[in-house]
Amino acid sequence: MTALRLYNTLTRTKEDFVPIDPQNVRMYVCGPTVYDYAHIGNARPAIVFDVLFRLLRHVYGPDHVTYVRNITDIDDKINARALERRGTRNVPILDVVRELTEETYGVYRDDVTALGCLQPSAMPRATENIAPMIAMTKTLIDNGHAYEASGHVLFDVSSKADYGKLSRRSTDDMIAGARVDVAPYKKNPMDFVLWKPSDANTPGWDSPWGRGRPGWHLECSAMIQSTFTGTDTIDIHGGGIDLVFPHHENEIAQSEGAHHEHPLAKVWMHNGFLNVEGEKMSKSLGNFVTINELLADWPGDVLRFNMLRSHYRQPMDWTVAGMRESWNTLEKWYDIVEPIPGTDVGEDLLAALADDLNTPLAIAELHKSRPEELAGGLALLGFSVKPEALKSKKAVDTAAIERAIEARLAARKAKDFKESDRIRDELLAQGIVLKDSPQGTTWEVKK
Ligand code: AMP
Ligand code: ZN
């Protein structure tokens, strides 16, 4: 197979991937903050790094890859939700945090399983790694990288000469990007929190600096250290592009500061952002879609396929039209491969994936491949290849809807509004709602 090449955010180049230990390739990806249901943007890193996990397993052997995805279950948004949820109940706040995060993480796990993602090798929780967080903070104070001030422990950014090497930002940009609160106890506005005090209504743990809780960045550095034992440096660290600064920059500062400047990761990989129908997803725009609600209407394989049609580093636009096309393609392919148990993987497909996970090219190769290779390729990419899953999902026949939309358009052009209304009402009776816009007509399943 052609050598695996990956784009490294740290060097801004595509590099040959050479594992530190081919017997144990180590990858860490920042996982979800489990305060609410995950949205379709959160599905992107889950799927992208699952494809990489599968590719690494294919190349190095299934027993030679360790993929860790953490669970951020301590965070201010979680604390706020937990406080609301506790209401007047007389229970420790940490118990309510556990209740909430168990519930949301359970949904996340089921969602990403439905998207065809393999279970990572380990899924450490922040709340179960407080001791290594305290230990790392102590180390950083002892070696001059951190200081205590007003019950907080802060990382002293001026102590690390190469701070900013991942994001390559100027100091001014960093200050603006971090939206740093200029607290009076900070030596430098860019200094970030390793440990902060907790009041009685906030989860906290005893520490040499009083009862408190870790900063978000510290959680990952400590979980990497405690999960990947015996090494300071892992092969791949991943997450969404929004994490480059400050999160990953600060993980590097902490881990290198605590580990004799040994690099935290050789390769830093970041997926681009996902927008919905051309717009940034946000609750206020009303275009916020959770994985869970999409799975009620669409098979997981269709969501996965739609995601992989874009290269992971490019921004991607999530559209219903794209989902429809994805469904049509998969339906066609599943009819071809159904009787074939596929393990053959075409060289062209592998070459596309080996070139920095070029999934759009991989899909183009699948279009050209023989049925045996199509079956093998779909399996390698993590598709269930269960035709019944596509058919039984709901009685929506996407091709028929498309034909009806076309017929309605033709009727409108001919000014036959009676006919165009009839078609719209007929679809509505089947639970399909049409939406007209200057860009054309889209449809969705009625809620
Ligand atoms: P969070 O739960 O917010 O910490 O995010 C979990 C993961 O999802 C991180 O790797 C984020 O970078 C990623 N992520 C969040 N929003 C999007 C988006 N709209 N598109 C792509 N990735 C995203
Ligand atoms: Zn992280």
Tab-separated table of C-alpha atoms and ligand atoms in Angstrom:
chain	number	residue	atom	x	y	z
A	1	MET	CA	0.000	0.000	0.000
A	2	THR	CA	1.126	3.562	-0.618
A	3	ALA	CA	2.600	5.293	2.414
A	4	LEU	CA	0.159	7.036	4.694
A	5	ARG	CA	0.421	10.820	4.540
A	6	LEU	CA	-1.327	13.129	6.986
A	7	TYR	CA	-1.630	16.891	7.131
A	8	ASN	CA	-0.049	18.155	10.332
A	9	THR	CA	-1.450	21.433	11.663
A	10	LEU	CA	1.790	21.927	13.603
A	11	THR	CA	3.954	22.091	10.454
A	12	ARG	CA	1.177	23.139	8.047
A	13	THR	CA	2.311	20.402	5.654
A	14	LYS	CA	1.320	16.930	4.584
A	15	GLU	CA	3.867	14.512	5.986
A	16	ASP	CA	4.654	10.808	5.746
A	17	PHE	CA	3.208	9.174	8.818
A	18	VAL	CA	5.848	7.226	10.759
A	19	PRO	CA	4.501	5.784	14.012
A	20	ILE	CA	6.676	5.957	17.101
A	21	ASP	CA	5.910	2.284	17.712
A	22	PRO	CA	4.184	0.407	14.853
A	23	GLN	CA	3.119	-2.207	17.419
A	24	ASN	CA	1.089	0.467	19.221
A	25	VAL	CA	-0.048	3.479	17.237
A	26	ARG	CA	-1.529	6.003	19.673
A	27	MET	CA	-4.263	8.486	18.839
A	28	TYR	CA	-6.214	10.854	21.107
A	29	VAL	CA	-9.235	12.875	20.032
A	30	CYS	CA	-10.984	15.460	22.200
A	31	GLY	CA	-14.411	14.060	22.899
A	32	PRO	CA	-17.780	15.621	23.612
A	33	THR	CA	-18.686	17.922	26.468
A	34	VAL	CA	-21.731	16.028	27.631
A	35	TYR	CA	-24.143	18.710	28.819
A	36	ASP	CA	-26.716	18.202	26.071
A	37	TYR	CA	-27.423	16.102	22.988
A	38	ALA	CA	-24.638	16.238	20.407
A	39	HIS	CA	-25.304	18.137	17.194
A	40	ILE	CA	-24.436	17.148	13.662
A	41	GLY	CA	-21.221	19.244	13.815
A	42	ASN	CA	-20.026	17.073	16.704
A	43	ALA	CA	-20.624	14.032	14.487
A	44	ARG	CA	-17.910	15.234	12.119
A	45	PRO	CA	-14.843	14.526	14.297
A	46	ALA	CA	-16.491	11.288	15.513
A	47	ILE	CA	-16.829	10.012	11.917
A	48	VAL	CA	-13.584	11.462	10.508
A	49	PHE	CA	-11.383	10.018	13.245
A	50	ASP	CA	-13.281	6.735	13.105
A	51	VAL	CA	-12.294	6.453	9.433
A	52	LEU	CA	-8.689	7.161	10.423
A	53	PHE	CA	-8.917	4.567	13.225
A	54	ARG	CA	-10.198	2.000	10.728
A	55	LEU	CA	-7.470	2.861	8.224
A	56	LEU	CA	-4.742	2.616	10.880
A	57	ARG	CA	-6.145	-0.761	11.969
A	58	HIS	CA	-6.095	-1.900	8.367
A	59	VAL	CA	-2.464	-0.826	7.930
A	60	TYR	CA	-0.945	-1.745	11.313
A	61	GLY	CA	-3.345	-4.483	12.447
A	62	PRO	CA	-6.432	-4.215	14.654
A	63	ASP	CA	-4.475	-4.971	17.832
A	64	HIS	CA	-1.841	-2.339	17.156
A	65	VAL	CA	-3.837	0.875	17.370
A	66	THR	CA	-4.988	2.618	20.554
A	67	TYR	CA	-7.650	5.246	20.018
A	68	VAL	CA	-8.689	7.281	23.036
A	69	ARG	CA	-11.623	9.680	23.012
A	70	ASN	CA	-12.325	11.364	26.324
A	71	ILE	CA	-15.573	12.445	27.911
A	72	THR	CA	-15.556	16.008	29.238
A	73	ASP	CA	-17.924	15.629	32.169
A	74	ILE	CA	-16.770	18.571	34.208
A	75	ASP	CA	-17.323	21.981	32.696
A	76	ASP	CA	-19.176	25.181	33.588
A	77	LYS	CA	-22.064	24.477	31.181
A	78	ILE	CA	-22.504	21.060	32.794
A	79	ASN	CA	-22.396	22.602	36.259
A	80	ALA	CA	-25.080	25.143	35.351
A	81	ARG	CA	-27.371	22.440	33.938
A	82	ALA	CA	-26.780	20.238	36.972
A	83	LEU	CA	-27.724	23.039	39.330
A	84	GLU	CA	-31.005	23.579	37.450
A	85	ARG	CA	-31.667	19.872	37.422
A	86	ARG	CA	-31.077	19.427	41.138
A	87	GLY	CA	-33.885	21.865	41.937
A	88	THR	CA	-34.835	21.459	45.574
A	89	ARG	CA	-33.479	17.931	45.915
A	90	ASN	CA	-31.015	17.533	48.748
A	91	VAL	CA	-28.289	15.605	46.914
A	92	PRO	CA	-24.598	16.378	46.316
A	93	ILE	CA	-24.097	18.385	43.123
A	94	LEU	CA	-21.567	15.860	41.837
A	95	ASP	CA	-24.257	13.149	41.923
A	96	VAL	CA	-26.488	15.319	39.754
A	97	VAL	CA	-23.571	15.956	37.381
A	98	ARG	CA	-23.114	12.205	37.078
A	99	GLU	CA	-26.829	11.664	36.452
A	100	LEU	CA	-26.871	14.301	33.697
A	101	THR	CA	-23.644	13.257	32.011
A	102	GLU	CA	-24.504	9.527	32.137
A	103	GLU	CA	-27.731	10.310	30.350
A	104	THR	CA	-26.250	12.567	27.674
A	105	TYR	CA	-23.207	10.377	27.162
A	106	GLY	CA	-25.485	7.336	26.747
A	107	VAL	CA	-27.311	9.122	23.934
A	108	TYR	CA	-24.001	10.195	22.355
A	109	ARG	CA	-22.671	6.630	22.455
A	110	ASP	CA	-25.809	5.255	20.806
A	111	ASP	CA	-25.814	8.063	18.225
A	112	VAL	CA	-22.233	7.526	17.091
A	113	THR	CA	-22.719	3.757	17.069
A	114	ALA	CA	-25.643	4.292	14.692
A	115	LEU	CA	-23.259	6.364	12.548
A	116	GLY	CA	-21.005	3.313	12.237
A	117	CYS	CA	-18.270	4.509	14.598
A	118	LEU	CA	-16.299	1.802	16.367
A	119	GLN	CA	-15.896	2.079	20.085
A	120	PRO	CA	-12.569	3.738	20.900
A	121	SER	CA	-10.059	1.657	22.866
A	122	ALA	CA	-10.655	3.823	25.946
A	123	MET	CA	-13.036	6.644	26.915
A	124	PRO	CA	-11.649	8.265	30.053
A	125	ARG	CA	-13.834	10.653	32.020
A	126	ALA	CA	-12.492	13.885	33.448
A	127	THR	CA	-14.154	13.238	36.831
A	128	GLU	CA	-12.258	9.961	37.128
A	129	ASN	CA	-8.877	11.563	36.489
A	130	ILE	CA	-8.745	14.304	39.076
A	131	ALA	CA	-5.673	12.882	40.858
A	132	PRO	CA	-3.448	13.027	37.739
A	133	MET	CA	-4.729	16.574	37.109
A	134	ILE	CA	-3.677	17.666	40.591
A	135	ALA	CA	-0.335	15.878	40.166
A	136	MET	CA	0.349	17.615	36.841
A	137	THR	CA	-0.525	20.996	38.359
A	138	LYS	CA	1.940	20.362	41.193
A	139	THR	CA	4.661	19.428	38.708
A	140	LEU	CA	4.048	22.610	36.723
A	141	ILE	CA	4.296	24.749	39.868
A	142	ASP	CA	7.472	22.935	40.935
A	143	ASN	CA	9.233	23.468	37.630
A	144	GLY	CA	8.303	27.120	37.321
A	145	HIS	CA	5.557	26.914	34.682
A	146	ALA	CA	2.644	27.712	36.989
A	147	TYR	CA	1.809	29.868	39.992
A	148	GLU	CA	-0.902	30.072	42.614
A	149	ALA	CA	-2.912	33.275	42.982
A	150	SER	CA	-6.154	33.898	44.894
A	151	GLY	CA	-7.105	30.207	45.101
A	152	HIS	CA	-6.397	29.708	41.400
A	153	VAL	CA	-3.445	28.019	39.783
A	154	LEU	CA	-2.430	29.597	36.496
A	155	PHE	CA	-0.106	28.521	33.740
A	156	ASP	CA	2.574	31.167	33.267
A	157	VAL	CA	2.655	31.618	29.512
A	158	SER	CA	5.845	33.689	29.654
A	159	SER	CA	7.664	30.630	31.060
A	160	LYS	CA	7.318	28.765	27.762
A	161	ALA	CA	9.369	30.365	25.000
A	162	ASP	CA	7.575	28.542	22.165
A	163	TYR	CA	4.027	29.174	23.420
A	164	GLY	CA	1.806	29.765	20.374
A	165	LYS	CA	3.659	27.377	18.045
A	166	LEU	CA	0.562	25.403	17.032
A	167	SER	CA	-1.790	28.286	16.303
A	168	ARG	CA	0.974	30.645	15.081
A	169	ARG	CA	-0.880	33.634	16.387
A	170	SER	CA	0.445	36.981	17.402
A	171	THR	CA	0.080	37.891	21.052
A	172	ASP	CA	-2.703	40.369	20.220
A	173	ASP	CA	-4.628	37.729	18.291
A	174	MET	CA	-4.205	35.301	21.127
A	175	ILE	CA	-5.566	37.744	23.649
A	176	ALA	CA	-8.573	38.469	21.445
A	177	GLY	CA	-9.049	34.786	20.488
A	178	ALA	CA	-8.932	33.548	24.033
A	179	ARG	CA	-11.459	36.164	25.116
A	180	VAL	CA	-9.333	36.206	28.215
A	181	ASP	CA	-10.823	37.753	31.249
A	182	VAL	CA	-8.227	40.144	32.565
A	183	ALA	CA	-8.340	38.952	36.148
A	184	PRO	CA	-6.334	41.021	38.618
A	185	TYR	CA	-4.482	37.981	39.939
A	186	LYS	CA	-3.016	37.060	36.534
A	187	LYS	CA	0.582	38.035	35.789
A	188	ASN	CA	-0.196	38.093	32.077
A	189	PRO	CA	-3.670	38.266	30.468
A	190	MET	CA	-2.882	35.121	28.425
A	191	ASP	CA	-2.130	32.996	31.487
A	192	PHE	CA	-4.778	30.303	31.705
A	193	VAL	CA	-6.380	28.413	34.535
A	194	LEU	CA	-5.156	24.972	35.605
A	195	TRP	CA	-7.179	24.869	38.784
A	196	LYS	CA	-9.952	27.104	40.116
A	197	PRO	CA	-11.908	27.306	43.364
A	198	SER	CA	-15.436	25.839	43.617
A	199	ASP	CA	-18.239	27.148	45.804
A	200	ALA	CA	-20.639	24.846	47.664
A	201	ASN	CA	-22.987	24.532	44.655
A	202	THR	CA	-20.222	23.628	42.223
A	203	PRO	CA	-18.485	20.247	41.986
A	204	GLY	CA	-15.109	20.368	43.653
A	205	TRP	CA	-12.285	18.199	44.901
A	206	ASP	CA	-9.829	18.764	47.710
A	207	SER	CA	-6.429	19.915	46.537
A	208	PRO	CA	-3.337	21.638	47.938
A	209	TRP	CA	-4.983	24.902	46.758
A	210	GLY	CA	-8.318	24.303	48.438
A	211	ARG	CA	-11.545	22.737	47.171
A	212	GLY	CA	-11.726	23.312	43.455
A	213	ARG	CA	-11.915	21.918	39.957
A	214	PRO	CA	-9.654	21.628	36.920
A	215	GLY	CA	-9.569	23.897	33.876
A	216	TRP	CA	-10.730	22.282	30.641
A	217	HIS	CA	-7.296	22.195	28.954
A	218	LEU	CA	-5.719	20.457	31.930
A	219	GLU	CA	-8.324	17.684	31.740
A	220	CYS	CA	-7.053	16.490	28.356
A	221	SER	CA	-3.338	16.750	29.187
A	222	ALA	CA	-3.865	14.671	32.322
A	223	MET	CA	-6.121	12.098	30.634
A	224	ILE	CA	-3.553	11.601	27.864
A	225	GLN	CA	-0.837	11.089	30.454
A	226	SER	CA	-2.839	8.625	32.521
A	227	THR	CA	-4.265	6.638	29.585
A	228	PHE	CA	-1.132	6.341	27.435
A	229	THR	CA	1.347	5.117	29.993
A	230	GLY	CA	5.039	4.771	29.289
A	231	THR	CA	5.342	7.626	26.807
A	232	ASP	CA	5.184	11.404	26.816
A	233	THR	CA	4.539	11.643	23.083
A	234	ILE	CA	1.612	10.160	21.192
A	235	ASP	CA	1.360	9.792	17.425
A	236	ILE	CA	-1.822	11.690	16.594
A	237	HIS	CA	-3.901	14.258	18.421
A	238	GLY	CA	-7.159	15.351	16.828
A	239	GLY	CA	-10.266	17.477	17.154
A	240	GLY	CA	-12.244	20.187	15.421
A	241	ILE	CA	-10.467	23.226	13.981
A	242	ASP	CA	-11.972	25.443	16.699
A	243	LEU	CA	-9.837	23.608	19.251
A	244	VAL	CA	-6.461	24.722	17.818
A	245	PHE	CA	-6.565	27.809	19.979
A	246	PRO	CA	-6.700	28.011	22.890
A	247	HIS	CA	-7.444	24.382	23.782
A	248	HIS	CA	-4.713	22.495	21.936
A	249	GLU	CA	-2.143	25.265	22.291
A	250	ASN	CA	-2.662	25.056	26.049
A	251	GLU	CA	-2.589	21.259	26.122
A	252	ILE	CA	0.833	21.477	24.455
A	253	ALA	CA	2.082	24.067	26.958
A	254	GLN	CA	0.976	21.982	29.946
A	255	SER	CA	2.087	18.557	28.742
A	256	GLU	CA	5.443	19.702	27.425
A	257	GLY	CA	5.969	21.841	30.519
A	258	ALA	CA	5.331	18.816	32.728
A	259	HIS	CA	7.343	16.376	30.579
A	260	HIS	CA	10.799	17.883	30.021
A	261	GLU	CA	9.627	19.616	26.816
A	262	HIS	CA	8.953	16.267	25.119
A	263	PRO	CA	6.354	16.876	22.392
A	264	LEU	CA	2.774	15.965	23.294
A	265	ALA	CA	1.929	14.664	19.819
A	266	LYS	CA	3.776	14.218	16.539
A	267	VAL	CA	0.822	14.941	14.284
A	268	TRP	CA	-1.991	17.398	15.029
A	269	MET	CA	-5.110	16.898	12.932
A	270	HIS	CA	-8.188	19.117	12.747
A	271	ASN	CA	-11.483	18.715	10.965
A	272	GLY	CA	-13.122	21.725	9.332
A	273	PHE	CA	-16.423	23.153	10.449
A	274	LEU	CA	-19.844	22.003	9.361
A	275	ASN	CA	-22.561	24.480	8.396
A	276	VAL	CA	-26.205	23.701	7.745
A	277	GLU	CA	-27.801	24.811	4.458
A	278	GLY	CA	-25.118	27.487	4.047
A	279	GLU	CA	-25.424	28.912	7.530
A	280	LYS	CA	-23.531	28.560	10.759
A	281	MET	CA	-25.474	26.284	13.024
A	282	SER	CA	-26.906	28.037	16.028
A	283	LYS	CA	-29.836	27.721	18.367
A	284	SER	CA	-30.953	31.276	17.588
A	285	LEU	CA	-31.143	30.612	13.835
A	286	GLY	CA	-33.292	27.553	14.487
A	287	ASN	CA	-31.046	25.386	12.305
A	288	PHE	CA	-29.515	23.453	15.169
A	289	VAL	CA	-29.857	19.732	14.418
A	290	THR	CA	-28.956	16.998	16.814
A	291	ILE	CA	-27.627	13.654	15.598
A	292	ASN	CA	-30.422	12.042	17.540
A	293	GLU	CA	-33.246	13.807	15.718
A	294	LEU	CA	-31.648	13.227	12.316
A	295	LEU	CA	-31.414	9.521	13.053
A	296	ALA	CA	-35.179	9.426	13.502
A	297	ASP	CA	-35.591	10.253	9.808
A	298	TRP	CA	-32.404	9.090	8.128
A	299	PRO	CA	-30.396	5.877	8.297
A	300	GLY	CA	-27.026	6.254	10.044
A	301	ASP	CA	-25.226	5.045	6.894
A	302	VAL	CA	-26.711	7.950	4.920
A	303	LEU	CA	-25.464	10.480	7.476
A	304	ARG	CA	-22.039	8.882	7.429
A	305	PHE	CA	-21.853	8.829	3.655
A	306	ASN	CA	-22.971	12.438	3.409
A	307	MET	CA	-20.219	13.434	5.851
A	308	LEU	CA	-17.510	11.595	3.915
A	309	ARG	CA	-18.373	13.267	0.625
A	310	SER	CA	-16.409	16.289	1.883
A	311	HIS	CA	-12.693	16.223	2.643
A	312	TYR	CA	-12.305	16.424	6.406
A	313	ARG	CA	-10.204	19.594	6.360
A	314	GLN	CA	-12.621	21.563	4.194
A	315	PRO	CA	-15.574	23.409	5.647
A	316	MET	CA	-18.680	21.433	4.756
A	317	ASP	CA	-22.228	22.409	4.001
A	318	TRP	CA	-24.824	19.991	5.315
A	319	THR	CA	-27.910	19.983	3.091
A	320	VAL	CA	-31.036	17.900	2.766
A	321	ALA	CA	-30.334	17.709	-0.976
A	322	GLY	CA	-26.915	16.180	-0.207
A	323	MET	CA	-28.532	13.671	2.129
A	324	ARG	CA	-30.969	12.693	-0.585
A	325	GLU	CA	-28.162	12.146	-3.090
A	326	SER	CA	-26.265	10.111	-0.503
A	327	TRP	CA	-29.288	7.921	0.109
A	328	ASN	CA	-29.773	7.312	-3.619
A	329	THR	CA	-26.120	6.335	-4.108
A	330	LEU	CA	-26.077	3.963	-1.161
A	331	GLU	CA	-29.331	2.347	-2.229
A	332	LYS	CA	-27.891	1.677	-5.653
A	333	TRP	CA	-24.664	0.288	-4.225
A	334	TYR	CA	-26.321	-1.870	-1.589
A	335	ASP	CA	-28.433	-3.515	-4.274
A	336	ILE	CA	-25.220	-4.422	-6.112
A	337	VAL	CA	-23.222	-5.655	-3.124
A	338	GLU	CA	-25.963	-7.368	-1.140
A	339	PRO	CA	-25.062	-10.931	-2.115
A	340	ILE	CA	-21.281	-10.351	-1.921
A	341	PRO	CA	-19.366	-10.712	1.332
A	342	GLY	CA	-16.737	-8.069	0.729
A	343	THR	CA	-13.225	-8.056	2.072
A	344	ASP	CA	-11.350	-7.045	-1.088
A	345	VAL	CA	-10.139	-3.491	-0.789
A	346	GLY	CA	-9.023	-1.831	-4.021
A	347	GLU	CA	-5.545	-0.284	-4.186
A	348	ASP	CA	-6.960	2.944	-5.600
A	349	LEU	CA	-9.334	3.305	-2.692
A	350	LEU	CA	-6.509	2.728	-0.207
A	351	ALA	CA	-4.273	5.199	-2.024
A	352	ALA	CA	-7.003	7.851	-1.782
A	353	LEU	CA	-7.468	7.273	1.947
A	354	ALA	CA	-3.709	7.143	2.536
A	355	ASP	CA	-3.438	10.604	0.990
A	356	ASP	CA	-4.592	12.534	4.056
A	357	LEU	CA	-7.948	10.725	4.216
A	358	ASN	CA	-9.190	11.854	0.838
A	359	THR	CA	-12.674	10.408	1.244
A	360	PRO	CA	-14.245	12.268	-1.725
A	361	LEU	CA	-11.633	10.638	-3.973
A	362	ALA	CA	-12.194	7.300	-2.204
A	363	ILE	CA	-15.900	7.590	-3.022
A	364	ALA	CA	-15.080	8.394	-6.654
A	365	GLU	CA	-12.963	5.207	-6.710
A	366	LEU	CA	-15.880	3.211	-5.295
A	367	HIS	CA	-18.041	4.428	-8.179
A	368	LYS	CA	-15.523	2.832	-10.546
A	369	SER	CA	-14.825	-0.384	-8.657
A	370	ARG	CA	-15.876	-3.993	-9.240
A	371	PRO	CA	-18.670	-5.328	-6.974
A	372	GLU	CA	-16.226	-7.276	-4.741
A	373	GLU	CA	-14.137	-4.178	-4.200
A	374	LEU	CA	-17.200	-2.032	-3.686
A	375	ALA	CA	-18.314	-4.366	-0.900
A	376	GLY	CA	-14.852	-4.407	0.686
A	377	GLY	CA	-14.435	-0.650	0.349
A	378	LEU	CA	-17.799	0.098	1.955
A	379	ALA	CA	-16.947	-2.202	4.842
A	380	LEU	CA	-13.533	-0.550	5.326
A	381	LEU	CA	-15.198	2.865	5.416
A	382	GLY	CA	-17.510	1.646	8.182
A	383	PHE	CA	-20.820	1.190	6.372
A	384	SER	CA	-23.201	-1.459	7.664
A	385	VAL	CA	-24.039	-2.549	4.079
A	386	LYS	CA	-27.491	-3.655	5.205
A	387	PRO	CA	-29.922	-2.859	2.394
A	388	GLU	CA	-32.861	-3.448	4.720
A	389	ALA	CA	-31.604	-0.648	6.975
A	390	LEU	CA	-32.015	1.773	4.081
A	391	LYS	CA	-35.368	0.418	3.016
A	392	SER	CA	-37.071	-0.145	6.340
A	393	LYS	CA	-36.083	3.176	7.878
A	394	LYS	CA	-39.253	4.808	6.734
A	395	ALA	CA	-41.557	4.594	3.788
A	396	VAL	CA	-39.886	7.567	2.157
A	397	ASP	CA	-38.924	6.867	-1.403
A	398	THR	CA	-36.456	9.662	-2.109
A	399	ALA	CA	-36.468	9.139	-5.866
A	400	ALA	CA	-40.283	9.341	-5.950
A	401	ILE	CA	-40.224	12.572	-3.927
A	402	GLU	CA	-37.744	14.025	-6.338
A	403	ARG	CA	-39.918	13.081	-9.295
A	404	ALA	CA	-42.949	14.659	-7.601
A	405	ILE	CA	-40.991	17.881	-6.932
A	406	GLU	CA	-40.015	17.995	-10.600
A	407	ALA	CA	-43.599	17.404	-11.742
A	408	ARG	CA	-44.780	20.178	-9.430
A	409	LEU	CA	-42.183	22.552	-10.839
A	410	ALA	CA	-43.289	21.720	-14.374
A	411	ALA	CA	-46.926	22.343	-13.384
A	412	ARG	CA	-46.026	25.727	-11.884
A	413	LYS	CA	-44.101	26.713	-14.978
A	414	ALA	CA	-47.199	25.845	-17.005
A	415	LYS	CA	-49.230	27.952	-14.544
A	416	ASP	CA	-51.251	24.857	-13.612
A	417	PHE	CA	-51.441	25.806	-9.932
A	418	LYS	CA	-54.231	23.379	-9.219
A	419	GLU	CA	-51.949	20.506	-10.184
A	420	SER	CA	-48.925	21.935	-8.339
A	421	ASP	CA	-50.992	22.348	-5.163
A	422	ARG	CA	-52.342	18.838	-5.546
A	423	ILE	CA	-48.802	17.434	-5.691
A	424	ARG	CA	-47.778	19.439	-2.626
A	425	ASP	CA	-50.812	18.244	-0.678
A	426	GLU	CA	-50.260	14.666	-1.743
A	427	LEU	CA	-46.708	14.779	-0.409
A	428	LEU	CA	-47.912	16.435	2.773
A	429	ALA	CA	-50.333	13.563	3.272
A	430	GLN	CA	-47.283	11.267	3.187
A	431	GLY	CA	-45.600	13.411	5.844
A	432	ILE	CA	-43.290	15.257	3.437
A	433	VAL	CA	-43.150	19.038	3.786
A	434	LEU	CA	-41.891	21.087	0.836
A	435	LYS	CA	-39.963	24.303	1.311
A	436	ASP	CA	-39.567	26.741	-1.548
A	437	SER	CA	-36.721	29.231	-1.689
A	438	PRO	CA	-34.989	31.199	-4.446
A	439	GLN	CA	-32.462	28.335	-4.618
A	440	GLY	CA	-35.163	25.758	-5.327
A	441	THR	CA	-37.357	23.352	-3.435
A	442	THR	CA	-36.230	21.166	-0.547
A	443	TRP	CA	-38.222	18.717	1.515
A	444	GLU	CA	-38.260	17.395	5.015
A	445	VAL	CA	-40.160	14.825	6.976
A	446	LYS	CA	-42.948	16.442	8.982
A	447	LYS	CA	-42.169	16.567	12.688
B	1	AMP	P1	-17.694	20.041	22.135
B	1	AMP	O1	-18.656	19.029	22.656
B	1	AMP	O2	-18.307	21.372	21.879
B	1	AMP	O3	-16.453	20.136	22.993
B	1	AMP	O4	-17.215	19.543	20.707
B	1	AMP	C1	-16.841	18.218	20.422
B	1	AMP	C2	-16.099	18.164	19.104
B	1	AMP	O5	-16.948	18.622	18.026
B	1	AMP	C3	-14.859	19.066	19.039
B	1	AMP	O6	-13.820	18.346	18.370
B	1	AMP	C4	-15.314	20.250	18.217
B	1	AMP	O7	-14.233	20.856	17.562
B	1	AMP	C5	-16.253	19.595	17.230
B	1	AMP	N1	-17.246	20.517	16.630
B	1	AMP	C6	-18.117	21.324	17.286
B	1	AMP	N2	-18.900	22.019	16.421
B	1	AMP	C7	-18.534	21.622	15.167
B	1	AMP	C8	-18.974	21.966	13.831
B	1	AMP	N3	-19.982	22.815	13.608
B	1	AMP	N4	-18.350	21.369	12.792
B	1	AMP	C9	-17.347	20.484	12.987
B	1	AMP	N5	-16.888	20.121	14.205
B	1	AMP	C10	-17.462	20.675	15.294
B	2	ZN	ZN	-8.790	18.215	24.531
